[in-house]
Coordinates of C-alpha atoms and ligand atoms in Angstrom, one line a residue:
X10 CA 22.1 29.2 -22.3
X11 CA 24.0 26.1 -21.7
X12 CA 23.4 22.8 -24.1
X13 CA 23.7 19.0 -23.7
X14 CA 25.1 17.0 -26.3
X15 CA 23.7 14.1 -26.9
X16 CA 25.7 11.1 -29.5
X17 CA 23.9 8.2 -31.1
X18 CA 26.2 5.6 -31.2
X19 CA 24.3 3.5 -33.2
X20 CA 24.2 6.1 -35.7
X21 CA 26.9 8.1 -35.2
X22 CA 24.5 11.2 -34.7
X23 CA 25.3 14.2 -32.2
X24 CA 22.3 16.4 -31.1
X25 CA 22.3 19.7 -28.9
X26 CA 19.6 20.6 -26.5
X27 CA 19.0 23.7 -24.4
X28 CA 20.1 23.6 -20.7
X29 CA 16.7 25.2 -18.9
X30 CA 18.1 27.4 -16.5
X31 CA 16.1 27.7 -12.5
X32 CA 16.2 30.1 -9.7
X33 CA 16.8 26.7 -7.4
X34 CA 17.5 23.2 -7.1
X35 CA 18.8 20.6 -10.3
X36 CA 18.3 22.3 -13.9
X37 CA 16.8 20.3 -16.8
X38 CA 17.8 19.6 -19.9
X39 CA 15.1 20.8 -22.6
X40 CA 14.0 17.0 -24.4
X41 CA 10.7 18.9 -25.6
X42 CA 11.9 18.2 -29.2
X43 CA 13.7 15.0 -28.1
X44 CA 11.4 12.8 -30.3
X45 CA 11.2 15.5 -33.8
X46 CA 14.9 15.9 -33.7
X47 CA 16.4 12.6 -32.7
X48 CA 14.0 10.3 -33.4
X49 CA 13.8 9.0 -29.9
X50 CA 11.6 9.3 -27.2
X51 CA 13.4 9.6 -23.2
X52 CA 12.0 6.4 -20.8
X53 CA 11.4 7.9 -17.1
X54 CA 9.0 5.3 -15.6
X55 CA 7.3 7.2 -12.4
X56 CA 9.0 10.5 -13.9
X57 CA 12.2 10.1 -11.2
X58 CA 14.7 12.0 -13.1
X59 CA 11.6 13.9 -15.1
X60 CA 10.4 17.9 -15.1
X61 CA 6.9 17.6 -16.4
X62 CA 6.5 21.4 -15.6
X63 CA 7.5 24.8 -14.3
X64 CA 7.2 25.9 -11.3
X65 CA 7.4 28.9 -8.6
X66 CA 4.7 27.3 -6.1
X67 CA 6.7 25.0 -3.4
X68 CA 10.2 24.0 -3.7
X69 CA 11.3 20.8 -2.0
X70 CA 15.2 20.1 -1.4
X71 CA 15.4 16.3 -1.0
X72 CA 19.0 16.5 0.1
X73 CA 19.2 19.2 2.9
X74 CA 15.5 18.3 3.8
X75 CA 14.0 21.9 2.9
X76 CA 10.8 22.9 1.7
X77 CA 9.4 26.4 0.9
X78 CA 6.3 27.4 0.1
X79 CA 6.8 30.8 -2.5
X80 CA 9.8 31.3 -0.8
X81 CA 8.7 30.9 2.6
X82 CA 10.4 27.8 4.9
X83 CA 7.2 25.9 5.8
X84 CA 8.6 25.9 9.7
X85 CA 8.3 29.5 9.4
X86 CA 5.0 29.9 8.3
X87 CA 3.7 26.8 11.2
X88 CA 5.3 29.3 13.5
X89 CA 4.2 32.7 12.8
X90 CA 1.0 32.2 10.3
X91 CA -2.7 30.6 10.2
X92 CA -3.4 28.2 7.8
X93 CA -5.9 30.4 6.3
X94 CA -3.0 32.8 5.9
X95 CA -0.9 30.0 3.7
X96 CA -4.2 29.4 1.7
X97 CA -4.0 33.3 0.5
X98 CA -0.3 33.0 0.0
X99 CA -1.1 30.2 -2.1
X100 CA -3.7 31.2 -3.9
X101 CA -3.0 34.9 -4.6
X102 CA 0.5 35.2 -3.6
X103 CA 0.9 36.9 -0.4
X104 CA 0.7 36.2 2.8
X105 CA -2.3 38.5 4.3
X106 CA -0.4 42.2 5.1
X107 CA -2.2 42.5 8.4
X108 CA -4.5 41.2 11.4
X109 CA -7.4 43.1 9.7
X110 CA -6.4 41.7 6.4
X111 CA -6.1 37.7 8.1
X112 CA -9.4 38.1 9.7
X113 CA -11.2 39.0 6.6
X114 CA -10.1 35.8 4.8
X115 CA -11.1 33.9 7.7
X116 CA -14.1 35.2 7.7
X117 CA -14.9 35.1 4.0
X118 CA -14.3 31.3 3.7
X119 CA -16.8 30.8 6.9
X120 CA -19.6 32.8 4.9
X121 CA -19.0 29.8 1.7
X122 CA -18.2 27.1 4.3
X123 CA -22.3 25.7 3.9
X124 CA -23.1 23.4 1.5
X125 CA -25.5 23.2 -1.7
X126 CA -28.8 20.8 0.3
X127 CA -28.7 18.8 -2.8
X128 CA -24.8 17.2 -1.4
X129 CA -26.2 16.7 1.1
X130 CA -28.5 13.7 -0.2
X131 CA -25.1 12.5 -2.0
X132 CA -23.8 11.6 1.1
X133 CA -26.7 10.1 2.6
X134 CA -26.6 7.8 -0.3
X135 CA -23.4 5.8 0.7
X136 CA -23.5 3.0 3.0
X137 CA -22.6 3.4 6.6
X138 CA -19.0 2.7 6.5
X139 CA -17.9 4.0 3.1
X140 CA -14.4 5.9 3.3
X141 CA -14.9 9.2 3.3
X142 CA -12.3 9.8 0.0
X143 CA -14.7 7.6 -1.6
X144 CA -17.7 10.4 -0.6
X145 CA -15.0 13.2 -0.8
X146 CA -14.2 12.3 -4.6
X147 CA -17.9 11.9 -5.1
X148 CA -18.9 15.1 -3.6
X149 CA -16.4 17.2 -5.0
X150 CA -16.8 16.0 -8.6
X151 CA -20.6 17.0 -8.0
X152 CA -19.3 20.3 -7.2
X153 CA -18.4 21.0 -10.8
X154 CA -22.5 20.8 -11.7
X155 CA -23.6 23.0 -9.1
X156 CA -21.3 25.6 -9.7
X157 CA -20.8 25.8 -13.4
X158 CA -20.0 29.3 -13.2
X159 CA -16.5 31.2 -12.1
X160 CA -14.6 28.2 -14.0
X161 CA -12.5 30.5 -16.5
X162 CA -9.5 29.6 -15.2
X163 CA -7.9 33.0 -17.3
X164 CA -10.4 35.7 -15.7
X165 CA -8.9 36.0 -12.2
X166 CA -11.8 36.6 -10.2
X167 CA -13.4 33.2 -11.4
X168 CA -10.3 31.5 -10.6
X169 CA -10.1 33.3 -6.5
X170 CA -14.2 32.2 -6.2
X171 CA -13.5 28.7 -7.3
X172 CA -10.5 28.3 -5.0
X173 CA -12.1 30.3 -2.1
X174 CA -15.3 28.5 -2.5
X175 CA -13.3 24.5 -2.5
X176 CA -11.2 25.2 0.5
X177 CA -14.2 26.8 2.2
X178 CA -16.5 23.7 2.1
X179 CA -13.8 21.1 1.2
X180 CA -14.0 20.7 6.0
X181 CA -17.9 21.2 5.6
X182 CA -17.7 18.2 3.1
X183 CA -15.0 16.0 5.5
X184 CA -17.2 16.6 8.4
X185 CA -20.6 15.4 6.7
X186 CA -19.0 12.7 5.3
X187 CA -17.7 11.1 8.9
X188 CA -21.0 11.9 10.2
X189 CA -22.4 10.1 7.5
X190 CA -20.5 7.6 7.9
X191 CA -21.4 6.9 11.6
X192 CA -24.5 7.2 11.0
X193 CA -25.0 10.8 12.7
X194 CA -26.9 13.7 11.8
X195 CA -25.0 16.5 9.9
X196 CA -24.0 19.7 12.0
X197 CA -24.0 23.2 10.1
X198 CA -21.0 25.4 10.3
X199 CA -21.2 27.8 12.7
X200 CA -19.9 30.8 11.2
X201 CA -18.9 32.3 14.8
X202 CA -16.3 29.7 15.0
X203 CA -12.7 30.1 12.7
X204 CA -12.3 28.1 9.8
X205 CA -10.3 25.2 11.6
X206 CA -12.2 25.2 15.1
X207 CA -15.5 25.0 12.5
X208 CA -14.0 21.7 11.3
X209 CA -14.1 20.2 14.8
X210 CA -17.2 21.8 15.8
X211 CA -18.6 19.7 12.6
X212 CA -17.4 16.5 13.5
X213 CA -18.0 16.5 17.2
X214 CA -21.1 18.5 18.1
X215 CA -24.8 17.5 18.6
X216 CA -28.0 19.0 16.2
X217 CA -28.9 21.0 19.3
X218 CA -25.2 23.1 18.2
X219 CA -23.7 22.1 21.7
X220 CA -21.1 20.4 22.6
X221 CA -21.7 19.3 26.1
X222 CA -22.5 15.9 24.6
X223 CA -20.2 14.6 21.7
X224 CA -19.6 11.5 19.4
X225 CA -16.6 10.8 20.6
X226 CA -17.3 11.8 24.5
X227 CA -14.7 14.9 24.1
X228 CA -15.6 18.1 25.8
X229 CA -15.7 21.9 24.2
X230 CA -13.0 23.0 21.8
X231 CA -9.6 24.3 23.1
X232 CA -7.3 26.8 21.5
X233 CA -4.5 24.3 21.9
X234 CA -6.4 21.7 19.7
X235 CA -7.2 24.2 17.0
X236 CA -4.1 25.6 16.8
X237 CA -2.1 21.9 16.4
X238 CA -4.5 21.0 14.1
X239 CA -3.7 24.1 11.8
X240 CA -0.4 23.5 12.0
X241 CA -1.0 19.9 10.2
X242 CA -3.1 21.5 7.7
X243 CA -0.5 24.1 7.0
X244 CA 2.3 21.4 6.6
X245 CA -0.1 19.8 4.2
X246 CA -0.8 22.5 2.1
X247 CA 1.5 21.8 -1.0
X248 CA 4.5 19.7 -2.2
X249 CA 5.5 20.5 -5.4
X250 CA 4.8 17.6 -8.5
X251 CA 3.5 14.7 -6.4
X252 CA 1.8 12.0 -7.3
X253 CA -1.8 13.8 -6.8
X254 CA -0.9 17.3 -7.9
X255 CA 0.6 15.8 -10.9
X256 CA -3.1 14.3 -11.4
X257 CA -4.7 17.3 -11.0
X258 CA -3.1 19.1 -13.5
X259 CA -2.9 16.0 -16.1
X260 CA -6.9 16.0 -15.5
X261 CA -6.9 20.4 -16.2
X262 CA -5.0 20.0 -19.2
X263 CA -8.0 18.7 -20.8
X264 CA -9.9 21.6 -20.3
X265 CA -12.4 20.0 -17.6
X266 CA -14.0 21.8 -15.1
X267 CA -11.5 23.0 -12.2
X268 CA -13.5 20.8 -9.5
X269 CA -13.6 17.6 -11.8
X270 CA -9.4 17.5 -11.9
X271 CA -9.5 17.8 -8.0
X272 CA -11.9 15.4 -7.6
X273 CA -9.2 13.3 -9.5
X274 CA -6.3 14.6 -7.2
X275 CA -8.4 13.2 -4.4
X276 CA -8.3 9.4 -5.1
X277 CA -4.7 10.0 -6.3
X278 CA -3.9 11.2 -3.1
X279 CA -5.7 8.1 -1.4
X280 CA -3.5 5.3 -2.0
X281 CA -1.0 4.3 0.7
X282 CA 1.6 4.9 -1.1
X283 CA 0.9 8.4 -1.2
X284 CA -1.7 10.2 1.3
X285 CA -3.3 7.3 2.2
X286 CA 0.1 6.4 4.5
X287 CA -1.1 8.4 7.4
X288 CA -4.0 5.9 8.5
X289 CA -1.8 3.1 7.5
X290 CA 0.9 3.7 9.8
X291 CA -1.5 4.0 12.6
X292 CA -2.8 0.4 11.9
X293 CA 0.8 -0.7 11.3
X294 CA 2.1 0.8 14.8
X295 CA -0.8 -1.0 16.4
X296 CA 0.0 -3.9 14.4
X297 CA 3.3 -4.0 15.7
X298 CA 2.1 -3.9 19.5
X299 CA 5.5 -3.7 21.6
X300 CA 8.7 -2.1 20.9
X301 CA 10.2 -5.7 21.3
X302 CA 8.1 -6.6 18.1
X303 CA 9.9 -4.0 16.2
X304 CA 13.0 -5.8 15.2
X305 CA 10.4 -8.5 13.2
X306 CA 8.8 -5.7 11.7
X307 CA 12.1 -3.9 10.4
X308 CA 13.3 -7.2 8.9
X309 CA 10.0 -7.7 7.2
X310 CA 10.8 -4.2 5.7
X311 CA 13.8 -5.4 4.1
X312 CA 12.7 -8.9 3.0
X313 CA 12.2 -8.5 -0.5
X314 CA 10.1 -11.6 -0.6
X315 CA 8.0 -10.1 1.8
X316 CA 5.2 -7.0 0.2
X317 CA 5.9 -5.4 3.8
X318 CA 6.6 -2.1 3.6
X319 CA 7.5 0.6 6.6
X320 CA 4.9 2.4 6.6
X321 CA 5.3 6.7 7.0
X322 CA 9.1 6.1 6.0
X323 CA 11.1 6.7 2.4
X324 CA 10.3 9.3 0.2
X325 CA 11.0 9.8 -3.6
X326 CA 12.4 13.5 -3.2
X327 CA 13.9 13.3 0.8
X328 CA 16.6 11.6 1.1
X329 CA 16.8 13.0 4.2
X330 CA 14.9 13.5 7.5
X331 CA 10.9 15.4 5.8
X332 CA 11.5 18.3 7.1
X333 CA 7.3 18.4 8.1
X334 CA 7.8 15.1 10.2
X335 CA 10.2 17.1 12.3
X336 CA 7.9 19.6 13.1
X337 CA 5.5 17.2 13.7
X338 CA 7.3 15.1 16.0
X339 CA 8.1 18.2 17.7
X340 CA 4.7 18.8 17.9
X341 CA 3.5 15.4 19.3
X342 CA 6.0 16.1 21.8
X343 CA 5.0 19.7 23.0
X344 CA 1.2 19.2 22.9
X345 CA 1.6 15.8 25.0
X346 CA 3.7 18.4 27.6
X347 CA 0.5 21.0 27.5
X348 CA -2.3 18.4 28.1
X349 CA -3.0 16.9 24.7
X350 CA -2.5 13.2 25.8
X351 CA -0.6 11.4 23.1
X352 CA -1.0 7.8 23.3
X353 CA 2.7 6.9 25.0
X354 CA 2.3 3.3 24.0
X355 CA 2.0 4.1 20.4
X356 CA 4.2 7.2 20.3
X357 CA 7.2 4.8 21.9
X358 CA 6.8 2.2 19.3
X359 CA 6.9 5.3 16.7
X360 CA 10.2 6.3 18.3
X361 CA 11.3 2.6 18.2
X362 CA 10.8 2.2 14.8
X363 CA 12.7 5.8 13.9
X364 CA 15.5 4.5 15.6
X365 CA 16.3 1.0 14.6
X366 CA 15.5 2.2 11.1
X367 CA 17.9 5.2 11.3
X368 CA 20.8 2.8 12.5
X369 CA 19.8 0.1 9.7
X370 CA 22.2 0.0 6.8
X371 CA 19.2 -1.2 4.6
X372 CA 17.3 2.2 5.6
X373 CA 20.8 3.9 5.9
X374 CA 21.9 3.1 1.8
X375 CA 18.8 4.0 0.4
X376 CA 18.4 7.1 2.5
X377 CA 14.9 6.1 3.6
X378 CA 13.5 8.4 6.6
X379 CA 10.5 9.1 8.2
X380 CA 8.2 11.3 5.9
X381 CA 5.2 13.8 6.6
X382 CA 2.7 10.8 7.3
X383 CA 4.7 8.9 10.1
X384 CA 3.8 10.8 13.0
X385 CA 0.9 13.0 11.8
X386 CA -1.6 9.8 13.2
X387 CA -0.2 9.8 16.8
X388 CA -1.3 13.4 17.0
X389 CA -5.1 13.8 14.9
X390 CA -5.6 10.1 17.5
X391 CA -5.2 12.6 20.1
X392 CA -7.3 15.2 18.8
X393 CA -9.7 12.8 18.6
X394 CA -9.9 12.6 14.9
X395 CA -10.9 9.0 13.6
X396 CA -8.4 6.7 11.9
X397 CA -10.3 7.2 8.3
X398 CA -10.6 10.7 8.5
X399 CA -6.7 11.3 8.5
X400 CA -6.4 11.2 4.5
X401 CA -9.1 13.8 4.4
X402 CA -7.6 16.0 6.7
X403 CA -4.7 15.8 4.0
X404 CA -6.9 16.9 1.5
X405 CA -8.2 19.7 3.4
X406 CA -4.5 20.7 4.2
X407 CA -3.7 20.4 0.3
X408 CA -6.1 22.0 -1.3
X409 CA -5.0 25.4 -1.5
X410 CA -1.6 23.8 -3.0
X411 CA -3.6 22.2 -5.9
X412 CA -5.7 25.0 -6.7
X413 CA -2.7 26.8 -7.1
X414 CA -1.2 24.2 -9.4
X415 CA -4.0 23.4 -11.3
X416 CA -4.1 27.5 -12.7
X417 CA -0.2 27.7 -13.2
X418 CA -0.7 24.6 -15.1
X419 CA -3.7 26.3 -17.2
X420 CA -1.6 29.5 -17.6
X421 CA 1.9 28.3 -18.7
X422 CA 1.9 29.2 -22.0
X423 CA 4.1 25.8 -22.7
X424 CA 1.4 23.5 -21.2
X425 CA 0.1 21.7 -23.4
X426 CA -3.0 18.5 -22.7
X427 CA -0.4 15.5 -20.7
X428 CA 0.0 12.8 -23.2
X429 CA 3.2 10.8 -22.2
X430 CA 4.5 8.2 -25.0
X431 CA 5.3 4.8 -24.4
X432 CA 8.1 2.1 -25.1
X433 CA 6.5 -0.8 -27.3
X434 CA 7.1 -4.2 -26.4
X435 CA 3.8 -5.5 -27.8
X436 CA 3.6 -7.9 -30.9
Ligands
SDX503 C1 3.5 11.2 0.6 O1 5.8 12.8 -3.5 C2 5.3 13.5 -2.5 O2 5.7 14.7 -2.4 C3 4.3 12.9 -1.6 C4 4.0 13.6 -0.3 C5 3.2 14.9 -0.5 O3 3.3 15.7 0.4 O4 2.5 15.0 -1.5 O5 5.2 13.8 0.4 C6 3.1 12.7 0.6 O6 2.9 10.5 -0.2 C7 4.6 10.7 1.5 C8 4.9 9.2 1.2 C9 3.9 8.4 1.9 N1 4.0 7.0 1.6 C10 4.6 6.1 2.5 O7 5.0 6.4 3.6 C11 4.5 4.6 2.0 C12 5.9 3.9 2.3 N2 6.9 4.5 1.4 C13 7.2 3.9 0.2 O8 6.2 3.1 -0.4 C14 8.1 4.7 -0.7 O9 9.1 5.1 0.0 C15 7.5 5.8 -1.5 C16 6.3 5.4 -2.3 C17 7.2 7.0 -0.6 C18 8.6 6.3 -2.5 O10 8.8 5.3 -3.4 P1 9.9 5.4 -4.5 O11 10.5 6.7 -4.6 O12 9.4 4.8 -5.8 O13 11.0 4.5 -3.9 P2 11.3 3.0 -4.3 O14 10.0 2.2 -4.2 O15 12.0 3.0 -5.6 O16 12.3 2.5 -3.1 C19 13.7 2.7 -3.3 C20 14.2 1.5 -2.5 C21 13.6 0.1 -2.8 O17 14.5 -0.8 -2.4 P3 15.5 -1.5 -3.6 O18 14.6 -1.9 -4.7 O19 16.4 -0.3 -4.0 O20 16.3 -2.6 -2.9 O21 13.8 1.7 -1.1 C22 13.0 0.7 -0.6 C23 12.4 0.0 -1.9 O22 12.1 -1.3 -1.6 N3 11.9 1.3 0.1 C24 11.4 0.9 1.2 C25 10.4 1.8 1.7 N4 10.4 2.8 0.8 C26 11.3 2.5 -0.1 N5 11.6 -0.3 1.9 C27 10.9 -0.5 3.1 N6 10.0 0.4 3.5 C28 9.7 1.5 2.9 N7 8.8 2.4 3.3

């Protein structure tokens, strides 16, 4: 094993540490003892240049714009899989073997898709118009006293029943809170109907189960619909130590109950810095108006003076074109071409935007492109998903990826509860 040398010139000191080999990407230099040998603790503010853990889950490479999930290219697995197939890869390490084999995971997370009654008075309490993360964090943390069982995180079966169970009724939970939220009454799941097609029967059917008449005036479900929108939850479904997943598994190493640290991951993910982009870019296209407004817009990007930010563009591990914002623009294109009407006035300015940016030296030096979030709006607007259910439908997408996390985190021998030092500047 390689070693780093490290010299104190105030003090004339050399220390050694252990290069920590990797099957891919940068290796890292062992500082575990940093602070018991040297004296001295490393400064990584927002954990940039910083392994916080091991991995074998998801594997990003920021440079060539690659991401693989357990070895998998995610383009791959949008092609040829379901999302319910990535879930099992996920969550117990293979992709299903066979139709048969698919079907019966389907079908198992219909059967714990319905909810404990007693949720369902949590959402009724929360005032017409409450986000639904707020709810969603709410609910899900509530989760943890209704099912105080299956939470040894070491017996495996507990562990496969509490991740099956969250990523069953995590849509059950997305769908009551819209409906709450518009004041509508809450549609059962209708365990017929596969695990994504359930989601939209849930947010657009009436009590009487039909859906001749819906909320949102669409008609019956189509296989076109279903299938793009498990192709977003699939590109969704992990990304290695991000901001949220990195909360999840600070909030396990306590020991709390599995549910409890993903309720955590939940309002992590919701800022718009992070998952919360999604429905920010839509309000920031629309803010924008007309492609000829976009110049004004990129120069507020780069005004330092100004908080403006691009929304749906830069990313602390790309620094180059997100490789699930390709597929997605992709797929904004080809569902547009089959009858999915993308709004053209909307999509343009997108395209606008992707443009001038791209040929911007601003955007150009600090390798900012367009991330996972910039065009996934344009395409859940179409499907007729509201603005402030696109962060949910994140969390649906990711919730296999941090159930996964969350019991590598709990297993690695090395891990250890998170608890970060700090540089002192106080009196
Ligand atoms: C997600 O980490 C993950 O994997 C997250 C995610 C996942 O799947 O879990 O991929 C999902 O969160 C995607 C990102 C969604 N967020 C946004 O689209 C919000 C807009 N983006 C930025 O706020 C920003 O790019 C971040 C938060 C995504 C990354 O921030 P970093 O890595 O801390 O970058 P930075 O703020 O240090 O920026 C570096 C430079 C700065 O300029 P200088 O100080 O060097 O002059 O780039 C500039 C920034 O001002 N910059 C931007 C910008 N993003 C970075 N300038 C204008 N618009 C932007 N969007």
């Amino acid at each position: 094993m390689g070693t780093i040398s490290l010299i104190n010139n105030e003090t004339n000191e050399k220390f050694d540490f252990n290069i920590i080999n990797c099957t891919r990407g940068p290796k890292a230099v062992d500082f575990s003892k940093l602070f018991e040998t040297a004296g001295i603790f490393s400064y990584d503010p927002g954990y940039g240049s910083t392994a916080g853990c091991e991995s074998t889950i998801s594997y990003i490479d920021g440079k060539k714009g690659e991401l693989l999930y357990k070895g998998h290219k995610v383009e791959e697995l949008v092609a040829k899989y379901k999302f319910t197939d990535v879930c099992k890869l996920l969550i117990n390490e293979e992709l299903p073997k066979d139709e048969k084999e698919s079907k019966e995971f389907d079908l198992e997370l219909r059967h714990r898709s319905f909810l404990h009654e007693g949720l369902i008075n949590l959402f009724s309490a929360f005032p017409d118009g409450a986000h639904p993360m707020a709810t969603l964090s709410s609910g899900v943390s509530v989760l943890s006293t209704l099912y105080f069982d299956h939470k040894d995180m070491e017996d495996e079966d507990d562990y496969q029943t509490m991740a099956r169970r969250i990523i069953a009724k995590i849509p059950t939970m997305v769908a009551f809170c819209y409906r709450n939220s518009v004041g509508a009454p809450f549609i059962y799941p209708d365990i017929q109907r596969s695990y994504v097609e359930n989601f939209l029967y849930m947010l657009r059917a009436y009590p009487h189960g039909k859906l001749k008449q819906t909320i949102k005036g669409t008609e019956e479900i189509t296989s076109l619909e279903i299938e793009a929108l498990d192709k977003i939850f699939t590109l969704h479904a992990d990304h290695g130590q991000n901001a949220s997943t990195t909360t999840v598994r600070n909030v396990a190493s306590t020991g709390v109950h599995p549910y409890a640290a993903i309720a955590a991951g939940i309002s992590a993910l919701w800022g718009p810095a992070h998952g919360g982009a999604n429905e920010k870019v839509l309000k920031q296209l629309n803010e924008i108006g007309d492609v000829k407004n976009v110049d004004k817009f990129i120069d507020r990007a780069k005004d330092k003076n100004d908080p403006f930010r691009l929304m749906g563009f830069g990313h602390r591990v790309y620094k180059n074109y997100d490789p699930r914002a390709k597929v997605l623009k992709n797929l904004k294109d080809e569902l547009d071409k089959k009858g999915i009407r993308m709004d053209h006035h909307l999509s343009e300015i997108a395209q606008k935007v992707e443009e001038v940016a791209l040929s911007d030296e601003y955007f150009i030096e600090r390798n900012l492109y367009p991330n996972v979030d910039f065009y996934s709006g344009i395409i859940l607007t179409a499907l007729k998903i509201p603005t402030q259910l696109f962060t949910p439908i994140f969390v649906i997408g990711r919730m296999p990826g941090w159930c996964a996390q969350l019991l590598e985190h709990i297993k690695n021998p090395h891990a250890r509860i998170t608890r970060p030092r700090q540089v002192y500047l106080g009196k």
